[in-house]
Amino acid sequence: MCGIIGYVGSKQAAPILLEGLSKLEYRGYDSAGIAVFSDDGITVKKSRGRLSVLSEMTDSGTNVSGTVGIGHTRWATHGEPSDVNSHPHLSSSGRFAVVHNGIIENYIPLKKKLMDKGIEFVSETDTEVVAHLFEYYYNGDVIDTMIKVIERVEGSYALGILSLDQPNEFIAVRKASPMIVGLGEGENFIASDVTAILNHTRNIYYLEDDEIVVLRADGVKVYNVDREEVKKEPFQVSWDVSAAEKGGYEHFMMKEIEEQPKALAETINPRIQDGKIVLDDISLTADYVKGINKIYIIACGSAYHVGVVGKYVIEKLCRIPVEAIVASEFRYSDPLITDKDLAIIISQSGETADTLAALKEAKSKGARTIGIVNVVGSAIANASDDVLYTWAGPEIAVATTKAYSTQLSVIYLLSVYMAKLAGRIDDAEYTKLVEEIKRLPELVSGILEKKEQVQYLASKFFNCHSIFFIGRNLDYAVSLEGSLKLKEISYIHSEAYAAGELKHGTISLIENGTLVVALATGDALFDKTVSNIKEVKARGAVVLGLAKADEPHRQDSGDYVIELPRVNELFMPSLAVIPLQLFGYYVASLKGCDIDKPRNLAKSVTVE
Ligand code: F6R
């Protein structure tokens, strides 16, 4: 939910911290701050508002001198966005400065205990407890102190801490919140995510829960809670620096929309060899698949919408019952999941708190778990029995596009793979389906080439107050995503409805000029959806339809029609979602919204 960074080396720390924070702003952007060792002790600069406010305050970091420091960009949880609630937080004497990503769940009793001892708190944050606890338990040894602190705090944390007595180093730890260590030449880093340090190093350590790391310019030491040194294998990041840069685009979202053919190709192609789906990453057998009682697909937001598509596709191909369920509901529903069931957990970031908790709940009931995850080494990837990575590269825009698309492609591969293993499809059908999945990158590329049509349609409708999305079955699943994409970045109210369900209440909201986006991309249900389109048109709606270019009656699907190429109907969601992403983007752009950083949101939701 927040982004943290730390630097120790021979260069000036503040500009490096600010540059790193600019790559982490997607994680939170309501305030930012840095703490740097300077000749006079620890200098803290922090402010409510975007990182640009802090940049201005520090002259892009040039007026804060020192070569060791930590930084933070915040998405408020405890306490409103304000200067005083911004990180870093100092202990009472100013001896320790702390940046934190996560939630200290037991901060109230800890705060009370410290206040009873006369310690004064200045902010409303949970993090300030850590700063005071550190000072309270400090015995001259930062590792011992860190062990004492993490023994007492509950919840999730990635912490970076400066100690006045150790001006040539800083200490960090993580649990259930992401943090990597970057290993440079004469300089070392911590960061919430590799994109923040890619300009400096590609050599990183992934940290396990409660591994404590002490960073100096000339080396990094990692310890466990028994204070034993842990030997770690560095991991070489292969991402291109440009993957985390805008590269001439006005927004990351458009760059990521355009990257979808490449991301799809990178996710699909290595997994299709000689016409066969190869999922070496998991080890499913025919007997296992045949014996699955039920599949749960568990995720949040857009990743859940992938799950809704997955329900239709897996049930159709494998004839196994599937329930797609949002993680925050699953975890508290006392689910009936058992060891006969399979849980598919979908997450771009791999750190969404509800999804991670749901994964643990599924495992605790004995279910096998497969993670579909984008961020390598993330908590969900680590905790899943098997992982199928999406190879989308870093996704920076808060509204997901390429991660959604690559997640869909993995669901297709897995569905066809399981259907074949279980003998539910024959060789001929299998070959055809595999061929169709292979076509997706090129088909998506063709749709993107016609994006001006969507831009034109957006210019007609960007002043709407409310927009409905309707569709049946897979089209309904894509409607959910189209509606979310639009509302989260343009702030236009929108709802997605199963087309046949509208007349059971919601149709009363349709009035003259209401825009309804109608997806009618399926052959079998085309006429049924057209009937629903007629119902809303009869009540004054203007309809923007999506239909296949070779559908003879496609003009019946709307007053304006976006035509899509034909692919096996099960995979149409990959094509239909593209104009909807573009529509959301262009509407938000015409409304002058902050597309990459929509209000109130953050990219990784590490709180429940
Ligand atoms: C919407 C969006 C969110 C995420 C959701 C889950 O555009 O991006 O709805 O899909 O917060 O995040 P991950 O996939 O990281 O678990």
Coordinates of C-alpha atoms and ligand atoms in Angstrom, one line a residue:
M1 CA 0.0 0.0 0.0
C2 CA 3.0 2.2 0.4
G3 CA 6.4 2.3 -1.2
I4 CA 9.7 2.2 0.6
I5 CA 13.3 2.6 -0.5
G6 CA 16.7 2.8 1.2
Y7 CA 20.2 3.7 0.0
V8 CA 23.7 3.4 1.5
G9 CA 26.7 4.2 -0.7
S10 CA 29.1 7.0 -1.6
K11 CA 26.6 9.1 -3.7
Q12 CA 24.2 11.6 -2.3
A13 CA 21.3 9.6 -1.1
A14 CA 18.3 12.1 -1.4
P15 CA 18.2 12.3 -5.2
I16 CA 18.5 8.5 -5.5
L17 CA 15.7 8.1 -2.9
L18 CA 13.5 10.5 -4.8
E19 CA 14.1 8.9 -8.1
G20 CA 13.3 5.5 -6.6
L21 CA 10.1 6.8 -5.0
S22 CA 9.0 8.1 -8.4
K23 CA 8.9 4.5 -9.5
L24 CA 7.0 3.5 -6.4
E25 CA 4.4 6.2 -6.5
Y26 CA 1.9 3.8 -8.0
R27 CA 1.8 2.1 -4.5
G28 CA 0.5 5.2 -2.8
Y29 CA 0.7 8.9 -3.6
D30 CA -0.9 10.9 -0.8
S31 CA 2.3 11.9 0.9
A32 CA 6.0 11.3 0.7
G33 CA 9.1 11.7 2.8
I34 CA 12.8 10.9 3.3
A35 CA 15.3 10.7 6.2
V36 CA 19.0 11.1 5.5
F37 CA 22.0 11.0 7.8
S38 CA 23.6 14.4 7.6
D39 CA 26.4 16.1 9.6
D40 CA 23.8 17.3 12.1
G41 CA 22.1 13.9 12.6
I42 CA 19.0 12.6 10.9
T43 CA 17.4 15.1 8.5
V44 CA 13.7 14.4 7.8
K45 CA 11.8 16.1 5.0
K46 CA 8.2 15.0 4.4
S47 CA 5.0 16.4 3.2
R48 CA 1.4 15.7 2.3
G49 CA 0.8 15.5 -1.4
R50 CA 2.4 14.0 -4.4
L51 CA 6.1 13.3 -4.6
S52 CA 6.5 16.5 -6.6
V53 CA 5.8 18.5 -3.4
L54 CA 8.7 16.8 -1.7
S55 CA 10.9 17.2 -4.8
E56 CA 10.3 20.9 -4.8
M57 CA 10.8 21.2 -1.0
T58 CA 14.3 19.5 -1.3
D59 CA 15.3 20.9 -4.7
S60 CA 15.1 17.4 -6.2
G61 CA 17.0 16.1 -3.2
T62 CA 20.0 18.4 -3.7
N63 CA 19.5 20.4 -0.5
V64 CA 19.6 17.3 1.7
S65 CA 23.2 16.2 2.1
G66 CA 24.2 12.7 3.2
T67 CA 24.9 9.2 1.7
V68 CA 22.6 7.0 3.7
G69 CA 18.9 7.4 3.8
I70 CA 15.4 5.9 3.6
G71 CA 12.3 7.1 1.8
H72 CA 8.5 6.5 1.6
T73 CA 5.5 7.2 -0.5
R74 CA 2.2 6.7 1.3
W75 CA -1.3 5.5 0.8
A76 CA -3.0 6.5 4.1
T77 CA -4.5 3.8 6.3
H78 CA -4.1 5.0 9.9
G79 CA -4.5 8.7 10.0
E80 CA -5.5 11.1 7.1
P81 CA -2.9 12.2 4.6
S82 CA -1.1 15.1 6.4
D83 CA 2.5 16.3 7.0
V84 CA 2.6 14.8 10.4
N85 CA 1.2 11.4 9.4
S86 CA 3.7 11.2 6.5
H87 CA 6.7 8.9 6.9
P88 CA 9.5 8.7 8.1
H89 CA 8.5 8.7 11.7
L90 CA 11.0 9.6 14.5
S91 CA 11.3 8.1 17.9
S92 CA 10.9 10.6 20.8
S93 CA 14.6 11.5 21.0
G94 CA 15.0 11.6 17.3
R95 CA 17.5 8.7 17.5
F96 CA 15.6 6.4 15.1
A97 CA 13.7 7.2 11.8
V98 CA 11.3 4.6 10.4
V99 CA 9.6 4.0 7.1
H100 CA 6.9 1.3 7.0
N101 CA 4.7 -0.4 4.5
G102 CA 2.0 -2.7 5.9
I103 CA -0.2 -2.6 9.0
I104 CA 0.8 -3.0 12.7
E105 CA -2.4 -4.7 13.8
N106 CA -1.8 -4.5 17.5
Y107 CA -0.7 -0.9 17.5
I108 CA -3.4 0.2 19.9
P109 CA -2.3 -1.9 22.9
L110 CA 1.4 -1.2 22.1
K111 CA 0.6 2.6 21.9
K112 CA -1.2 2.5 25.2
K113 CA 1.7 0.7 26.8
L114 CA 4.2 3.2 25.5
M115 CA 2.0 6.2 26.5
D116 CA 1.7 4.7 30.0
K117 CA 5.5 4.9 30.1
G118 CA 5.2 8.6 29.3
I119 CA 6.0 8.5 25.6
E120 CA 4.3 11.1 23.5
F121 CA 2.9 10.3 20.1
V122 CA 2.6 13.0 17.5
S123 CA 0.9 11.2 14.6
E124 CA -2.2 9.0 14.2
T125 CA -0.2 6.3 12.4
D126 CA 0.4 2.7 13.5
T127 CA 4.0 3.1 12.3
E128 CA 5.0 5.6 15.0
V129 CA 4.7 2.7 17.5
V130 CA 7.6 1.0 15.8
A131 CA 9.8 4.1 16.1
H132 CA 9.1 4.4 19.8
L133 CA 9.3 0.6 20.4
F134 CA 12.7 0.7 18.8
E135 CA 13.9 3.3 21.1
Y136 CA 12.3 1.7 24.1
Y137 CA 14.1 -1.6 23.6
Y138 CA 17.4 -0.2 22.2
N139 CA 20.4 -1.7 24.0
G140 CA 23.1 -0.4 21.7
D141 CA 22.6 -3.3 19.3
V142 CA 20.2 -2.7 16.4
I143 CA 19.9 -6.4 15.4
D144 CA 18.9 -7.4 18.9
T145 CA 16.5 -4.4 19.1
M146 CA 14.9 -5.3 15.8
I147 CA 14.4 -8.9 17.0
K148 CA 12.7 -7.6 20.1
V149 CA 10.5 -5.2 18.1
I150 CA 9.3 -7.8 15.6
E151 CA 8.6 -10.2 18.4
R152 CA 6.1 -7.7 19.7
V153 CA 4.4 -6.3 16.6
E154 CA 1.6 -8.2 14.8
G155 CA 0.5 -7.7 11.2
S156 CA 2.5 -7.0 8.1
Y157 CA 5.5 -4.8 7.7
A158 CA 8.4 -3.9 5.5
L159 CA 10.5 -1.6 7.7
G160 CA 13.6 0.5 7.0
I161 CA 15.2 2.1 10.0
L162 CA 18.0 4.6 10.5
S163 CA 19.8 4.7 13.8
L164 CA 21.7 7.8 14.9
D165 CA 24.5 5.6 16.5
Q166 CA 25.1 3.8 13.2
P167 CA 25.5 6.5 10.6
N168 CA 27.1 4.2 8.0
E169 CA 24.4 1.7 7.7
F170 CA 20.7 1.1 8.1
I171 CA 18.6 -1.9 9.0
A172 CA 15.5 -3.4 7.5
V173 CA 13.1 -6.3 7.9
R174 CA 9.9 -7.6 6.2
K175 CA 6.9 -9.8 6.9
A176 CA 4.0 -10.3 4.5
S177 CA 4.8 -7.0 2.8
P178 CA 7.2 -6.9 -0.1
M179 CA 10.8 -5.8 0.1
I180 CA 13.8 -6.7 -1.9
V181 CA 17.5 -5.9 -1.3
G182 CA 19.5 -4.5 -4.2
L183 CA 23.2 -5.3 -4.4
G184 CA 25.4 -2.7 -6.1
E185 CA 29.1 -1.9 -6.5
G186 CA 29.9 0.0 -3.3
E187 CA 26.3 0.8 -2.7
N188 CA 23.2 -1.2 -1.6
F189 CA 19.5 -0.7 -1.5
I190 CA 16.2 -1.8 -0.2
A191 CA 12.9 -1.2 -2.1
S192 CA 9.3 -2.4 -2.2
D193 CA 9.8 -3.4 -5.8
V194 CA 12.7 -3.9 -8.2
T195 CA 11.5 -1.1 -10.6
A196 CA 12.7 1.5 -8.0
I197 CA 16.4 0.4 -8.2
L198 CA 16.7 -1.0 -11.7
N199 CA 18.7 2.0 -12.8
H200 CA 21.3 1.0 -10.3
T201 CA 21.5 -2.7 -10.1
R202 CA 19.9 -5.9 -11.3
N203 CA 21.3 -8.1 -8.5
I204 CA 18.7 -8.6 -5.8
Y205 CA 17.9 -10.7 -2.8
Y206 CA 14.3 -11.8 -2.0
L207 CA 13.8 -11.7 1.7
E208 CA 11.8 -14.3 3.6
D209 CA 9.5 -13.3 6.4
D210 CA 11.4 -11.8 9.4
E211 CA 14.8 -11.9 7.8
I212 CA 16.7 -8.9 9.1
V213 CA 19.1 -7.1 6.8
V214 CA 21.9 -4.7 7.7
L215 CA 23.1 -2.7 4.8
R216 CA 26.4 -0.9 4.5
A217 CA 28.1 0.5 1.4
D218 CA 30.6 -2.4 1.3
G219 CA 28.2 -5.2 2.0
V220 CA 24.9 -6.6 3.2
K221 CA 24.3 -9.1 6.0
V222 CA 21.1 -11.0 6.5
Y223 CA 20.1 -12.6 9.8
N224 CA 17.2 -14.7 11.1
V225 CA 15.4 -14.1 14.3
D226 CA 17.9 -16.3 16.1
R227 CA 20.6 -13.9 15.0
E228 CA 22.2 -16.4 12.8
E229 CA 23.6 -15.1 9.5
V230 CA 21.6 -16.4 6.5
K231 CA 23.4 -17.0 3.2
K232 CA 21.3 -15.8 0.3
E233 CA 21.6 -16.5 -3.4
P234 CA 21.3 -13.2 -5.4
F235 CA 18.7 -13.3 -8.2
Q236 CA 19.4 -11.5 -11.5
V237 CA 16.5 -9.4 -12.7
S238 CA 16.1 -9.6 -16.5
W239 CA 13.6 -6.8 -16.9
D240 CA 14.6 -4.0 -19.2
V241 CA 14.8 -0.6 -17.5
S242 CA 12.5 0.8 -20.2
A243 CA 9.8 -1.7 -19.0
A244 CA 9.3 0.6 -16.0
E245 CA 9.6 3.9 -17.9
K246 CA 6.8 5.7 -19.8
G247 CA 8.8 5.6 -23.0
G248 CA 7.2 8.6 -24.7
Y249 CA 3.6 7.7 -23.7
E250 CA 1.6 10.2 -21.8
H251 CA 0.4 7.6 -19.3
F252 CA 1.6 4.2 -18.2
M253 CA -1.9 2.9 -18.8
M254 CA -1.7 3.5 -22.5
K255 CA 1.8 2.1 -22.7
E256 CA 0.6 -1.0 -20.9
I257 CA -2.5 -1.4 -23.1
E258 CA -0.2 -1.2 -26.2
E259 CA 2.2 -3.7 -24.6
Q260 CA -0.5 -6.4 -24.5
P261 CA 0.4 -8.3 -27.7
K262 CA 4.0 -8.6 -26.5
A263 CA 2.9 -9.6 -22.9
L264 CA 0.5 -12.2 -24.3
A265 CA 3.1 -13.6 -26.6
E266 CA 5.6 -13.8 -23.8
T267 CA 3.1 -15.5 -21.5
I268 CA 1.7 -17.9 -24.1
N269 CA 4.5 -18.8 -26.6
P270 CA 6.9 -20.5 -24.2
R271 CA 4.1 -22.7 -23.0
I272 CA 3.1 -24.0 -26.4
Q273 CA 5.7 -26.4 -27.8
D274 CA 5.1 -28.5 -31.0
G275 CA 1.4 -27.7 -30.8
K276 CA 1.2 -28.9 -27.2
I277 CA 0.6 -26.9 -24.0
V278 CA 3.6 -27.4 -21.7
L279 CA 3.0 -26.4 -18.1
D280 CA 6.2 -27.6 -16.5
D281 CA 5.7 -25.2 -13.6
I282 CA 2.9 -27.4 -12.2
S283 CA 2.6 -31.1 -12.0
L284 CA -1.0 -32.1 -12.6
T285 CA -1.8 -35.7 -13.5
A286 CA -4.8 -37.1 -15.3
D287 CA -6.0 -38.9 -12.2
Y288 CA -5.7 -35.8 -10.1
V289 CA -7.7 -33.6 -12.6
K290 CA -10.4 -36.3 -13.0
G291 CA -10.7 -36.5 -9.2
I292 CA -11.2 -32.8 -8.6
N293 CA -14.5 -32.2 -6.9
K294 CA -14.7 -28.4 -7.4
I295 CA -12.5 -25.6 -8.4
Y296 CA -12.5 -22.3 -6.6
I297 CA -11.0 -19.2 -8.3
I298 CA -10.2 -16.7 -5.7
A299 CA -9.0 -13.1 -6.3
C300 CA -9.9 -9.4 -6.0
G301 CA -11.0 -6.7 -8.5
S302 CA -9.9 -7.3 -12.0
A303 CA -8.2 -10.5 -11.1
Y304 CA -11.6 -11.7 -9.8
H305 CA -13.1 -10.8 -13.2
V306 CA -10.6 -13.1 -14.8
G307 CA -11.9 -15.7 -12.4
V308 CA -15.5 -15.1 -13.7
V309 CA -14.2 -15.8 -17.3
G310 CA -12.4 -18.8 -15.9
K311 CA -15.6 -20.2 -14.4
Y312 CA -17.3 -20.3 -17.8
V313 CA -14.2 -21.6 -19.7
I314 CA -13.2 -24.3 -17.2
E315 CA -16.8 -25.6 -16.7
K316 CA -17.3 -25.7 -20.5
L317 CA -14.1 -27.5 -21.3
C318 CA -13.4 -29.6 -18.2
R319 CA -17.0 -30.2 -16.9
I320 CA -15.8 -29.5 -13.4
P321 CA -17.9 -27.2 -11.2
V322 CA -16.2 -23.9 -10.7
E323 CA -16.9 -21.0 -8.3
A324 CA -15.3 -17.6 -8.8
I325 CA -15.3 -15.8 -5.5
V326 CA -13.8 -12.5 -4.3
A327 CA -11.1 -13.2 -1.8
S328 CA -12.5 -10.9 1.0
E329 CA -15.7 -12.9 0.9
F330 CA -14.1 -16.3 0.7
R331 CA -11.8 -15.9 3.7
Y332 CA -14.6 -15.1 6.1
S333 CA -17.2 -17.5 4.7
D334 CA -16.1 -20.6 6.5
P335 CA -15.8 -22.1 3.0
L336 CA -16.7 -25.7 2.3
I337 CA -13.4 -26.2 0.4
T338 CA -11.6 -29.6 1.1
D339 CA -8.6 -31.6 0.0
K340 CA -10.6 -32.8 -3.0
D341 CA -10.8 -29.2 -4.3
L342 CA -8.4 -27.1 -6.3
A343 CA -8.0 -23.4 -5.5
I344 CA -6.7 -21.1 -8.3
I345 CA -5.5 -17.9 -6.8
I346 CA -5.0 -14.9 -9.2
S347 CA -3.0 -11.8 -8.4
Q348 CA -0.8 -9.4 -10.4
S349 CA 1.1 -8.1 -7.4
G350 CA 1.2 -11.3 -5.4
E351 CA 0.7 -9.3 -2.2
T352 CA -3.0 -8.5 -2.0
A353 CA -3.8 -9.0 1.6
D354 CA -7.3 -10.6 1.2
T355 CA -6.1 -12.9 -1.6
L356 CA -3.1 -14.0 0.4
A357 CA -5.3 -14.7 3.4
A358 CA -7.8 -16.6 1.2
L359 CA -4.9 -18.7 -0.2
K360 CA -3.9 -19.6 3.4
E361 CA -7.5 -20.5 4.3
A362 CA -7.8 -22.8 1.3
K363 CA -4.5 -24.4 2.1
S364 CA -5.5 -24.9 5.8
K365 CA -8.5 -26.8 4.6
G366 CA -6.3 -29.1 2.6
A367 CA -7.0 -27.8 -0.9
R368 CA -4.2 -27.8 -3.5
T369 CA -3.4 -24.2 -4.6
I370 CA -2.2 -22.9 -7.9
G371 CA -1.1 -19.2 -8.0
I372 CA -1.4 -17.2 -11.2
V373 CA 0.9 -14.3 -10.3
N374 CA 2.9 -11.6 -12.1
V375 CA 5.5 -10.5 -9.5
V376 CA 8.2 -13.2 -9.1
G377 CA 9.0 -14.1 -5.5
S378 CA 5.9 -12.3 -4.1
A379 CA 4.1 -13.6 -1.1
I380 CA 1.3 -15.3 -3.1
A381 CA 3.8 -16.9 -5.4
N382 CA 5.8 -18.2 -2.5
A383 CA 2.8 -19.5 -0.6
S384 CA 1.1 -21.3 -3.5
D385 CA 1.7 -25.0 -4.0
D386 CA 2.4 -24.3 -7.7
V387 CA 2.8 -21.0 -9.6
L388 CA 2.0 -20.1 -13.2
Y389 CA 3.7 -16.8 -13.8
T390 CA 2.2 -14.2 -16.1
W391 CA 5.1 -12.6 -18.0
A392 CA 3.5 -9.2 -18.3
G393 CA 6.5 -7.3 -17.0
P394 CA 6.1 -4.5 -14.5
E395 CA 2.6 -3.0 -14.4
I396 CA 2.7 0.6 -13.1
A397 CA -0.7 2.1 -13.9
V398 CA -3.1 1.5 -11.1
A399 CA -5.8 0.3 -13.5
T400 CA -4.7 -3.1 -14.7
T401 CA -4.7 -4.0 -18.4
K402 CA -1.8 -6.2 -19.4
A403 CA -1.9 -8.2 -16.2
Y404 CA -5.6 -8.9 -16.7
S405 CA -5.0 -10.0 -20.3
T406 CA -2.1 -12.3 -19.4
Q407 CA -4.0 -13.8 -16.5
L408 CA -6.8 -14.6 -19.0
S409 CA -4.3 -16.3 -21.3
V410 CA -3.0 -18.5 -18.4
I411 CA -6.6 -19.5 -17.5
Y412 CA -7.1 -20.6 -21.1
L413 CA -3.9 -22.6 -21.2
L414 CA -4.7 -24.2 -17.9
S415 CA -8.3 -25.0 -18.9
V416 CA -7.4 -26.6 -22.2
Y417 CA -4.5 -28.5 -20.5
M418 CA -6.7 -29.9 -17.8
A419 CA -9.5 -30.7 -20.3
K420 CA -7.1 -32.8 -22.3
L421 CA -5.6 -34.5 -19.3
A422 CA -9.0 -35.5 -18.0
G423 CA -10.0 -36.7 -21.5
R424 CA -12.8 -34.2 -21.8
I425 CA -11.7 -33.0 -25.2
D426 CA -10.3 -35.1 -28.1
D427 CA -7.1 -34.5 -30.0
A428 CA -8.7 -32.6 -32.8
E429 CA -10.5 -30.2 -30.5
Y430 CA -7.3 -29.8 -28.4
T431 CA -5.2 -28.9 -31.5
K432 CA -7.8 -26.3 -32.6
L433 CA -8.0 -24.7 -29.2
V434 CA -4.2 -24.5 -28.9
E435 CA -4.0 -22.9 -32.3
E436 CA -6.7 -20.3 -31.3
I437 CA -4.8 -19.4 -28.1
K438 CA -1.7 -18.8 -30.2
R439 CA -3.5 -16.3 -32.4
L440 CA -4.4 -14.0 -29.5
P441 CA -1.4 -11.7 -29.5
E442 CA -1.8 -10.9 -33.2
L443 CA -5.6 -10.5 -32.9
V444 CA -5.2 -8.1 -30.0
S445 CA -2.6 -6.2 -32.0
G446 CA -5.1 -5.8 -34.9
I447 CA -7.7 -4.3 -32.5
L448 CA -5.2 -1.9 -31.1
E449 CA -4.5 -0.6 -34.6
K450 CA -8.1 0.6 -34.8
K451 CA -8.1 2.5 -31.5
E452 CA -9.1 5.8 -33.1
Q453 CA -12.6 4.5 -33.5
V454 CA -12.8 4.0 -29.7
Q455 CA -11.3 7.5 -29.1
Y456 CA -14.0 9.0 -31.3
L457 CA -16.8 7.1 -29.4
A458 CA -15.3 8.3 -26.1
S459 CA -15.5 11.9 -27.3
K460 CA -19.2 11.4 -27.8
F461 CA -19.9 9.9 -24.4
F462 CA -17.4 11.3 -21.9
N463 CA -20.0 13.6 -20.4
C464 CA -22.3 10.8 -19.4
H465 CA -23.2 10.6 -15.7
S466 CA -23.9 6.9 -15.6
I467 CA -23.0 4.1 -18.0
F468 CA -24.3 0.5 -17.9
F469 CA -22.5 -2.6 -19.4
I470 CA -24.4 -5.7 -20.3
G471 CA -23.7 -9.1 -21.7
R472 CA -24.5 -12.8 -21.2
N473 CA -22.1 -15.5 -20.0
L474 CA -18.6 -14.6 -21.1
D475 CA -19.7 -11.3 -22.3
Y476 CA -21.1 -10.6 -18.9
A477 CA -17.7 -11.5 -17.4
V478 CA -16.0 -9.0 -19.6
S479 CA -18.7 -6.4 -18.9
L480 CA -17.6 -6.5 -15.2
E481 CA -14.1 -5.6 -16.3
G482 CA -15.2 -2.9 -18.8
S483 CA -17.3 -1.2 -16.2
L484 CA -14.6 -1.3 -13.6
K485 CA -12.0 0.1 -16.0
L486 CA -14.3 3.0 -16.9
K487 CA -15.4 3.9 -13.3
E488 CA -12.1 3.6 -11.5
I489 CA -10.2 6.1 -13.7
S490 CA -13.0 8.3 -15.1
Y491 CA -15.1 8.5 -11.9
I492 CA -18.3 8.0 -14.0
H493 CA -20.8 5.8 -12.2
S494 CA -21.1 2.5 -14.0
E495 CA -22.6 -0.9 -13.4
A496 CA -22.3 -4.2 -15.2
Y497 CA -25.3 -6.4 -15.5
A498 CA -26.1 -9.8 -16.8
A499 CA -28.1 -8.7 -19.8
G500 CA -31.1 -10.9 -18.9
E501 CA -31.1 -9.6 -15.3
L502 CA -31.6 -5.9 -16.2
K503 CA -35.3 -6.1 -16.3
H504 CA -35.5 -7.3 -12.8
G505 CA -34.9 -3.9 -11.4
T506 CA -32.0 -2.0 -12.9
I507 CA -33.8 -1.1 -16.1
S508 CA -35.7 1.6 -14.2
L509 CA -32.5 3.6 -14.2
I510 CA -32.5 3.7 -18.0
E511 CA -33.7 7.0 -19.3
N512 CA -33.4 9.1 -22.5
G513 CA -29.8 9.2 -23.5
T514 CA -28.4 6.7 -21.0
L515 CA -25.4 4.9 -22.5
V516 CA -25.5 1.1 -22.4
V517 CA -22.4 -0.7 -23.6
A518 CA -23.7 -4.1 -24.9
L519 CA -21.4 -7.0 -25.5
A520 CA -22.9 -9.5 -28.0
T521 CA -19.8 -11.4 -29.1
G522 CA -21.2 -14.9 -28.7
D523 CA -23.0 -16.8 -31.6
A524 CA -25.4 -18.8 -29.5
L525 CA -26.6 -15.9 -27.3
F526 CA -26.4 -13.1 -29.9
D527 CA -30.2 -13.0 -30.5
K528 CA -30.9 -13.2 -26.7
T529 CA -28.6 -10.2 -26.1
V530 CA -30.1 -8.3 -29.0
S531 CA -33.6 -8.7 -27.3
N532 CA -32.1 -7.1 -24.2
I533 CA -30.6 -4.3 -26.3
K534 CA -34.1 -3.6 -27.8
E535 CA -35.5 -3.4 -24.3
V536 CA -33.1 -0.7 -23.2
K537 CA -33.4 1.2 -26.5
A538 CA -37.2 1.2 -26.1
R539 CA -36.6 3.1 -22.9
G540 CA -34.4 5.7 -24.5
A541 CA -30.9 4.2 -24.1
V542 CA -28.1 4.9 -26.6
V543 CA -26.3 1.6 -27.2
L544 CA -22.7 1.0 -28.0
G545 CA -22.4 -2.6 -29.2
L546 CA -19.5 -5.0 -29.5
A547 CA -20.0 -7.8 -32.0
K548 CA -18.0 -10.0 -34.3
A549 CA -17.2 -8.4 -37.7
D550 CA -18.6 -11.5 -39.5
E551 CA -21.9 -11.5 -37.5
P552 CA -24.5 -10.8 -40.2
H553 CA -26.8 -8.9 -37.8
R554 CA -24.1 -7.0 -35.9
Q555 CA -25.8 -3.7 -36.6
D556 CA -28.6 -4.8 -34.3
S557 CA -26.2 -4.8 -31.4
G558 CA -26.1 -1.0 -31.0
D559 CA -26.4 2.5 -32.4
Y560 CA -22.7 2.4 -32.7
V561 CA -20.9 -1.0 -33.2
I562 CA -17.3 -1.9 -32.5
E563 CA -16.4 -4.9 -34.6
L564 CA -14.1 -7.6 -33.4
P565 CA -12.4 -10.4 -35.2
R566 CA -13.5 -14.0 -34.8
V567 CA -11.7 -16.4 -32.5
N568 CA -13.0 -19.4 -30.6
E569 CA -15.9 -18.1 -28.5
L570 CA -14.2 -19.1 -25.3
F571 CA -11.4 -16.7 -25.9
M572 CA -13.4 -13.7 -27.1
P573 CA -12.9 -12.0 -23.7
S574 CA -9.3 -11.4 -24.6
L575 CA -10.5 -9.4 -27.7
A576 CA -13.6 -7.8 -26.3
V577 CA -11.8 -6.3 -23.3
I578 CA -9.4 -4.3 -25.4
P579 CA -11.9 -1.6 -26.7
L580 CA -13.3 -1.4 -23.2
Q581 CA -9.9 -0.6 -21.7
L582 CA -9.4 2.0 -24.5
F583 CA -12.8 3.4 -23.9
G584 CA -12.1 3.9 -20.1
Y585 CA -8.8 5.4 -20.9
Y586 CA -10.0 7.9 -23.5
V587 CA -13.1 8.9 -21.4
A588 CA -10.8 9.6 -18.4
S589 CA -8.3 11.4 -20.6
L590 CA -11.1 13.7 -22.0
K591 CA -12.3 14.4 -18.5
G592 CA -8.7 15.4 -17.5
C593 CA -8.5 12.7 -14.9
D594 CA -5.2 11.5 -13.3
I595 CA -5.3 8.2 -15.2
D596 CA -2.3 6.4 -13.7
K597 CA -3.1 7.5 -10.2
P598 CA -6.8 7.6 -9.7
R599 CA -8.1 9.1 -6.5
N600 CA -8.3 7.0 -3.4
L601 CA -6.6 4.0 -5.0
A602 CA -3.2 2.3 -4.9
K603 CA -1.8 -0.5 -7.0
S604 CA -1.2 -3.0 -4.3
V605 CA -3.8 -3.5 -1.6
T606 CA -1.9 -4.9 1.3
V607 CA -4.7 -4.1 3.8
E608 CA -7.9 -6.0 4.2
Ligands
F6R1 C1 -8.3 -2.7 -11.2 C2 -7.3 -3.4 -10.5 C3 -7.6 -4.0 -9.2 C4 -6.8 -5.3 -9.0 C5 -7.0 -5.9 -7.6 C6 -6.2 -7.1 -7.3 O1 -7.8 -2.1 -12.4 O2 -6.1 -3.4 -10.9 O3 -9.0 -4.4 -9.1 O4 -7.1 -6.2 -9.9 O5 -6.7 -4.9 -6.6 O6 -4.8 -6.9 -7.4 P1 -3.8 -8.0 -7.6 O7 -4.0 -8.6 -8.9 O8 -2.5 -7.4 -7.4 O9 -4.1 -9.0 -6.5

